[in-house]
Coordinates of C-alpha atoms in Angstrom, one line a residue:
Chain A
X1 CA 0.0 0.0 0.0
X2 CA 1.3 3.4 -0.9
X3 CA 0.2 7.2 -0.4
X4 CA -2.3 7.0 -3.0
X5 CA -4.5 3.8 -2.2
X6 CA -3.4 4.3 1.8
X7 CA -6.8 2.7 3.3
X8 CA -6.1 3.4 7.5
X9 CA -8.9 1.0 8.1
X10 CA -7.5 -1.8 5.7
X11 CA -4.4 -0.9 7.4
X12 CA -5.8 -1.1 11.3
X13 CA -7.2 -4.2 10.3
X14 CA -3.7 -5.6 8.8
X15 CA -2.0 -4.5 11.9
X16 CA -4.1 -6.8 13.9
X17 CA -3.5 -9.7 12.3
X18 CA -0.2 -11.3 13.0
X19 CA -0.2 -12.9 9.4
X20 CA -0.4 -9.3 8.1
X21 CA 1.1 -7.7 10.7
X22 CA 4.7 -6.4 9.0
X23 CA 3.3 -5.8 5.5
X24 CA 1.2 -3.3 7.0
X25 CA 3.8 -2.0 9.3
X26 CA 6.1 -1.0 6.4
X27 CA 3.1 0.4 4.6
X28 CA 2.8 2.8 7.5
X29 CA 6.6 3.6 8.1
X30 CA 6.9 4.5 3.8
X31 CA 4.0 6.9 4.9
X32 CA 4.7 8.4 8.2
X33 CA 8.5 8.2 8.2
X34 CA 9.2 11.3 6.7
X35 CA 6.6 13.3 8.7
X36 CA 7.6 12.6 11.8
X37 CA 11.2 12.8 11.0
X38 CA 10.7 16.3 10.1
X39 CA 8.2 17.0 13.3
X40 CA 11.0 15.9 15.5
X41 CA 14.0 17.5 13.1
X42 CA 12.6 21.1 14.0
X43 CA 12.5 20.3 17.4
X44 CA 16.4 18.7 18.3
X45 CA 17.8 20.3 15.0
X46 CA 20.4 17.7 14.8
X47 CA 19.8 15.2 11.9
X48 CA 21.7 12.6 13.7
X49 CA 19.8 12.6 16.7
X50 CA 16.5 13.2 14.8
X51 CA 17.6 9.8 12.7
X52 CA 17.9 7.9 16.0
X53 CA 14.3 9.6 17.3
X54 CA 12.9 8.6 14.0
X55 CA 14.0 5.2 14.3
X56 CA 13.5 4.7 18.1
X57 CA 9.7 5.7 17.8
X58 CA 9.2 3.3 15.0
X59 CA 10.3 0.5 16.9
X60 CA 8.5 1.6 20.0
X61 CA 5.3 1.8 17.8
X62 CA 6.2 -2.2 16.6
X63 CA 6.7 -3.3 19.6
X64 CA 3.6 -2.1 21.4
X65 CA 1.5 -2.2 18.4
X66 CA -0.7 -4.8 20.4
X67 CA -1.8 -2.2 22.6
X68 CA -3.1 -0.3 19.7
X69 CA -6.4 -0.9 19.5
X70 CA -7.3 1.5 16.5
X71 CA -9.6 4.2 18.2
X72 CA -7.7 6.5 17.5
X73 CA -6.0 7.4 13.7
X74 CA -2.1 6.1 13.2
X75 CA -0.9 9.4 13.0
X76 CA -1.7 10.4 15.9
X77 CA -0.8 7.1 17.5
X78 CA 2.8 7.4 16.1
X79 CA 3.1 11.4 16.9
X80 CA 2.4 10.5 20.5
X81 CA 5.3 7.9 20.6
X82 CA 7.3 10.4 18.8
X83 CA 6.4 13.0 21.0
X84 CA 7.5 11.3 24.2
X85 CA 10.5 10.2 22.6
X86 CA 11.0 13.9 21.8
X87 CA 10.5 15.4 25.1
X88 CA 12.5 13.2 27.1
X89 CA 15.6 13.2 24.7
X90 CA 15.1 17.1 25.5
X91 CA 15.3 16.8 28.8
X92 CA 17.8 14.0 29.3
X93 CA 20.3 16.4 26.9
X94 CA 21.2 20.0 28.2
X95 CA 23.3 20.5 25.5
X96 CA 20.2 20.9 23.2
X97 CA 18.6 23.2 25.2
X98 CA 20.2 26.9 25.0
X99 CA 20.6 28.4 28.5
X100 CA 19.4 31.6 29.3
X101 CA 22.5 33.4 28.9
X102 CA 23.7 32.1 25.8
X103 CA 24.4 35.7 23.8
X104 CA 22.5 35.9 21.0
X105 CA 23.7 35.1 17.6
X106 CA 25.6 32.1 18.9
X107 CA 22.9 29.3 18.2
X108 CA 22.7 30.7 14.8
X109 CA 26.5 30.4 14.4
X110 CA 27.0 26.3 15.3
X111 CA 23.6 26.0 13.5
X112 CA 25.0 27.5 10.4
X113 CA 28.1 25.6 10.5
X114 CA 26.0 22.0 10.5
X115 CA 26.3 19.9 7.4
X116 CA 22.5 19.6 7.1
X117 CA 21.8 23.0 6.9
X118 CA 21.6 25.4 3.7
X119 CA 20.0 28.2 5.0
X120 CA 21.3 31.9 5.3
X121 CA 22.2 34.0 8.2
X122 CA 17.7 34.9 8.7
X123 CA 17.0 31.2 8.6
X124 CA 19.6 30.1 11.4
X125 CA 18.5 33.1 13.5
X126 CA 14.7 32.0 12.7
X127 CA 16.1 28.4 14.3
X128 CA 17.7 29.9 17.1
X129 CA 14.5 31.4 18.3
X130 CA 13.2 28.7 17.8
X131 CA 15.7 26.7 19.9
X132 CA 15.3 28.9 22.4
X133 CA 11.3 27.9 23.1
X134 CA 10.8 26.3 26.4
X135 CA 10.0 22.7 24.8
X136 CA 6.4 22.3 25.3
X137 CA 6.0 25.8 23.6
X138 CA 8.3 24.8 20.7
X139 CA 6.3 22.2 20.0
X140 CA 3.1 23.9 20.1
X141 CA 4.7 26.8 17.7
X142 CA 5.9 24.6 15.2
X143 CA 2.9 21.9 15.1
X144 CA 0.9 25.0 14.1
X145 CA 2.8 26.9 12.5
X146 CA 5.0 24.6 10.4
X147 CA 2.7 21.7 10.4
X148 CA -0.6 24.1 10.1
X149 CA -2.6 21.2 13.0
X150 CA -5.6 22.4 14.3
X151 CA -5.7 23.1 17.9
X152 CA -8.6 20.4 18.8
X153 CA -5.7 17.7 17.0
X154 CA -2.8 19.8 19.5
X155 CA -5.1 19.5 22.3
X156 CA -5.6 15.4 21.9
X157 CA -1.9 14.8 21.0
X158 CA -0.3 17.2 23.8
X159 CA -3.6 16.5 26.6
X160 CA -3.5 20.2 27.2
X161 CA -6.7 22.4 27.0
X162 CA -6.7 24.4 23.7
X163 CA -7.1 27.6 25.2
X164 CA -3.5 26.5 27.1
X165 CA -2.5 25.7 23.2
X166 CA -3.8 28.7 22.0
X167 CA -1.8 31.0 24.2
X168 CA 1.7 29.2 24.2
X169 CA 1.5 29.2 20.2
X170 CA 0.6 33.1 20.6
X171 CA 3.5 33.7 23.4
X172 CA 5.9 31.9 21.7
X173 CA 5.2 34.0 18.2
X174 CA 6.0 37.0 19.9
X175 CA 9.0 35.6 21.3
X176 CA 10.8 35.2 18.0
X177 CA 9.0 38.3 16.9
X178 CA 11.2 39.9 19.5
X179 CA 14.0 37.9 18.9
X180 CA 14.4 38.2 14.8
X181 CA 13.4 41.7 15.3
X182 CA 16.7 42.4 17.9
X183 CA 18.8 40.4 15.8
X184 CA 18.1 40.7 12.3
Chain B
X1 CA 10.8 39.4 6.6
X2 CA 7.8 38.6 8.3
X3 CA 7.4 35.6 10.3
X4 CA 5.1 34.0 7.6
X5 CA 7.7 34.1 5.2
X6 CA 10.1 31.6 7.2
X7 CA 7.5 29.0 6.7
X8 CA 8.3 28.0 2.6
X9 CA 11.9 28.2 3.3
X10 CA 13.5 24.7 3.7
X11 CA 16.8 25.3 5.3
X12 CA 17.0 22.1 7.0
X13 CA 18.6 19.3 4.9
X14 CA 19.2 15.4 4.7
X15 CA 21.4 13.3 3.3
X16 CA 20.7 12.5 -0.4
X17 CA 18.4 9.3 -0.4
X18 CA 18.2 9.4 3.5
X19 CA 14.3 8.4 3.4
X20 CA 14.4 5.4 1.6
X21 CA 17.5 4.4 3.3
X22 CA 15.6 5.3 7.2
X23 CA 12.8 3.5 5.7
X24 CA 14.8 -0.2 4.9
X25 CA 17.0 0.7 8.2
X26 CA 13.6 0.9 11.0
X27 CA 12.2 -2.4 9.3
X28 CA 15.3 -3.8 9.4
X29 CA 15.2 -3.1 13.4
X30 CA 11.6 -4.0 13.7
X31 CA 12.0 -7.5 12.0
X32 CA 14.5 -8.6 14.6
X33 CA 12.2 -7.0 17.3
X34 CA 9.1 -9.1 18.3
X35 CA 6.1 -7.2 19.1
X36 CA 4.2 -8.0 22.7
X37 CA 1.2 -9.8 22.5
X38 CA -2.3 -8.8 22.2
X39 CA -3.8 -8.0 25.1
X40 CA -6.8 -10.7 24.5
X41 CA -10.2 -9.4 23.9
X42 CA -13.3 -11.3 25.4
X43 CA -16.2 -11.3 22.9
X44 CA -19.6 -10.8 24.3
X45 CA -20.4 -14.4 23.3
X46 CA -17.6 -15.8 25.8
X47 CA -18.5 -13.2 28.1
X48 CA -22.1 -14.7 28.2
X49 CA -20.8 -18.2 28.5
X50 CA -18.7 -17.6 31.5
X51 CA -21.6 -15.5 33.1
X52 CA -24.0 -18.5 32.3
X53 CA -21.1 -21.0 33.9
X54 CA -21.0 -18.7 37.2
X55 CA -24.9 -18.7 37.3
X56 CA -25.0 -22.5 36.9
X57 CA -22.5 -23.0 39.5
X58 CA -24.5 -20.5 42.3
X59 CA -27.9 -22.6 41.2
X60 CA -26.2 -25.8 42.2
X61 CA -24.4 -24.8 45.0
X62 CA -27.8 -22.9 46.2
X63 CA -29.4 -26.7 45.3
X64 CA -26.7 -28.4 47.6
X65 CA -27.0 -26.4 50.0
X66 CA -31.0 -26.2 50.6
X67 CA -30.6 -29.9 50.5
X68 CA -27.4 -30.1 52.7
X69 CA -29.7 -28.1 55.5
X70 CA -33.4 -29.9 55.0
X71 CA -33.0 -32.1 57.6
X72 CA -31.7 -30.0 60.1
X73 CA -34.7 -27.5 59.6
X74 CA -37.0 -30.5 59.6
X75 CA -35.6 -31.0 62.8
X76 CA -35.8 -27.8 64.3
X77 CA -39.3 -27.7 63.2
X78 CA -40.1 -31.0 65.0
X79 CA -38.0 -29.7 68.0
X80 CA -40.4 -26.4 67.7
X81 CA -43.1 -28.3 67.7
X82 CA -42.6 -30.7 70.6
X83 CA -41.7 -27.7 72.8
X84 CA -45.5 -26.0 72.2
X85 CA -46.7 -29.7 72.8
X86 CA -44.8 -30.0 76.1
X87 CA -45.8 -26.7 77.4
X88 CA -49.9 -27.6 76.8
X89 CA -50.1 -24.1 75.5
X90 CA -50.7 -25.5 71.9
X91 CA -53.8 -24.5 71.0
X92 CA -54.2 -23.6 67.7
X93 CA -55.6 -20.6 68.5
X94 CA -54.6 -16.8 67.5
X95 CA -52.4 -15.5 70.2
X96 CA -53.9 -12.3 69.6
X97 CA -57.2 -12.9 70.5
X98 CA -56.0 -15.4 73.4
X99 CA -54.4 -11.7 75.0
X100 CA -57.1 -9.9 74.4
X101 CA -59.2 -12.2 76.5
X102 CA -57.0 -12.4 79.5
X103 CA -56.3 -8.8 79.1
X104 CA -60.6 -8.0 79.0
X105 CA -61.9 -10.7 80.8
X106 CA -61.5 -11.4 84.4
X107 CA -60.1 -15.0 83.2
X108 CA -56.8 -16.2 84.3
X109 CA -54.2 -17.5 82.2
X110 CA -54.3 -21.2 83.4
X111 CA -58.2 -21.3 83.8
X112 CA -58.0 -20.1 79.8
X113 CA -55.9 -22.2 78.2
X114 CA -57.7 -25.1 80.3
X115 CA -60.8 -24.0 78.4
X116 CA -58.7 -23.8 75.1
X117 CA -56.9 -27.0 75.2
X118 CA -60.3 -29.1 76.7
X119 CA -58.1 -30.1 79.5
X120 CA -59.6 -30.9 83.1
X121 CA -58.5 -28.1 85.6
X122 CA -57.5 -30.6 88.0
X123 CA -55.2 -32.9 86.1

């Protein structure tokens, strides 16, 4: 099954069946893969680590895929793996996160230098003000900005109130308002 | 340039053919990973049975035990019974209306149930 005749209820179905089980499963990996790579990319930066993420929610989602039980859709299954995954590597690794008194411009300078980035000297700022989102609120910011997800989806993914939603993704936009405007 | 414009502009970069490759790599992992087992599912239909096997099993102990005790209620009833024989107060009549009488009528108790019970006073 590819992107164009992707049926999630054949798929469901196929998951449940142990005979089925791993056809299916690479069906949903040639589907998902590159979307939650990306989700957790602009979150850790780092293509390495974002490659072992990728790869460590995958697994996570084969190994308990007996506990899916297909209420919800596999999306949102596989972005709650993947978030977890996120937010603890976050908080396991204080070199990802940019302390306080990191001077400004310095983000943008080691991001700039990274072989899987081809931006200019706007985009690596735009990263670093990014980078420098209190997790939860970079998460917020880019699922609805970069990934354009309605605040009801936010709201089931994250279990936080979308009113909660609505105001991180509004404090964390003037953040980087603030920040591109000191800096650029 | 305004925030919105940051959002078409793709800055961050893989290697060249890195999605097939991560693709082949996570099934690679996952087919030398087993998956935990289903967490089993009871279908009504097994659900009914095993409520019908608990409801058989309190019917039949409820059986064995009603039968277990009948003898020893028989006997308490015979026991019962002998007692109100012994006593000569046995007289098949509502003890209701027997204190009523002795409570209205200058009778007394003995005289009463003498009357009641067709003994002779004297005996």
């Amino acid at each position: 099954m590819t992107r164009n005749n992707y049926d999630e209820k054949e798929i469901i179905k196929q998951l449940r069946e142990e005979q089925t089980r791993a056809g299916a499963f690479s069906s949903v990996v040639e589907i998902y893969s590159e979307q939650i790579y990306w989700h957790i990319r602009r979150m850790v930066f780092s293509h390495e680590d974002t490659n072992d993420l990728v790869q460590e929610t995958f697994i996570k989602a084969w190994t308990n895929i007996g506990k899916f039980r297909g209420e919800s859709q596999i999306s949102t299954w596989l972005y709650r793996i993947a978030i977890n995954e996120t937010l603890t590597f976050l908080s396991r690794n204080q070199q990802v996160k940019v302390p306080i008194d990191t001077a400004e411009g310095a983000v943008a300078d080691t991001i700039e230098s990274d072989a899987y980035f081809n931006g200019d000297r706007a985009d690596a700022l735009f990263q670093e003000a990014i980078s420098r989102l209190p997790a939860k609120q970079r998460l917020a910011f880019n699922m609805k900005y970069f990934e354009d997800m309605k605040y009801e989806e936010m709201s089931k993914l994250l279990d936080t109130s979308v009113g909660a939603l609505k105001a991180s993704y509004h404090i964390a936009v003037k953040k980087i308002e603030e920040f591109l405007k000191e800096n650029n | 340039m305004k925030l919105e414009d940051y959002k078409n502009r793709k800055p961050l970069t893989t290697p060249e053919g890195y999605f097939i490759k991560l693709n082949s790599e996570i099934l690679k992992a996952t087919s030398q990973k087993n998956t935990h087992p289903r967490r089993k599912e009871i279908s009504i239909n097994a659900r009914m049975r095993w409520i019908g096997y608990a409801a058989t099993i309190a019917i039949v102990f409820a059986i064995a035990v009603g039968v277990i005790s009948a003898p020893y209620r028989n006997n308490d009833r015979h026991n019962e019974m002998t007692a109100a024989e012994s006593t000569g107060y046995d007289t098949g009549v509502d003890s209701e209306f027997i204190d009523n009488v002795l409570a209205n009528y200058p009778i007394d108790e003995y005289t009463f149930y003498c009357y009641l019970t067709d003994t002779d006073m004297d005996q």
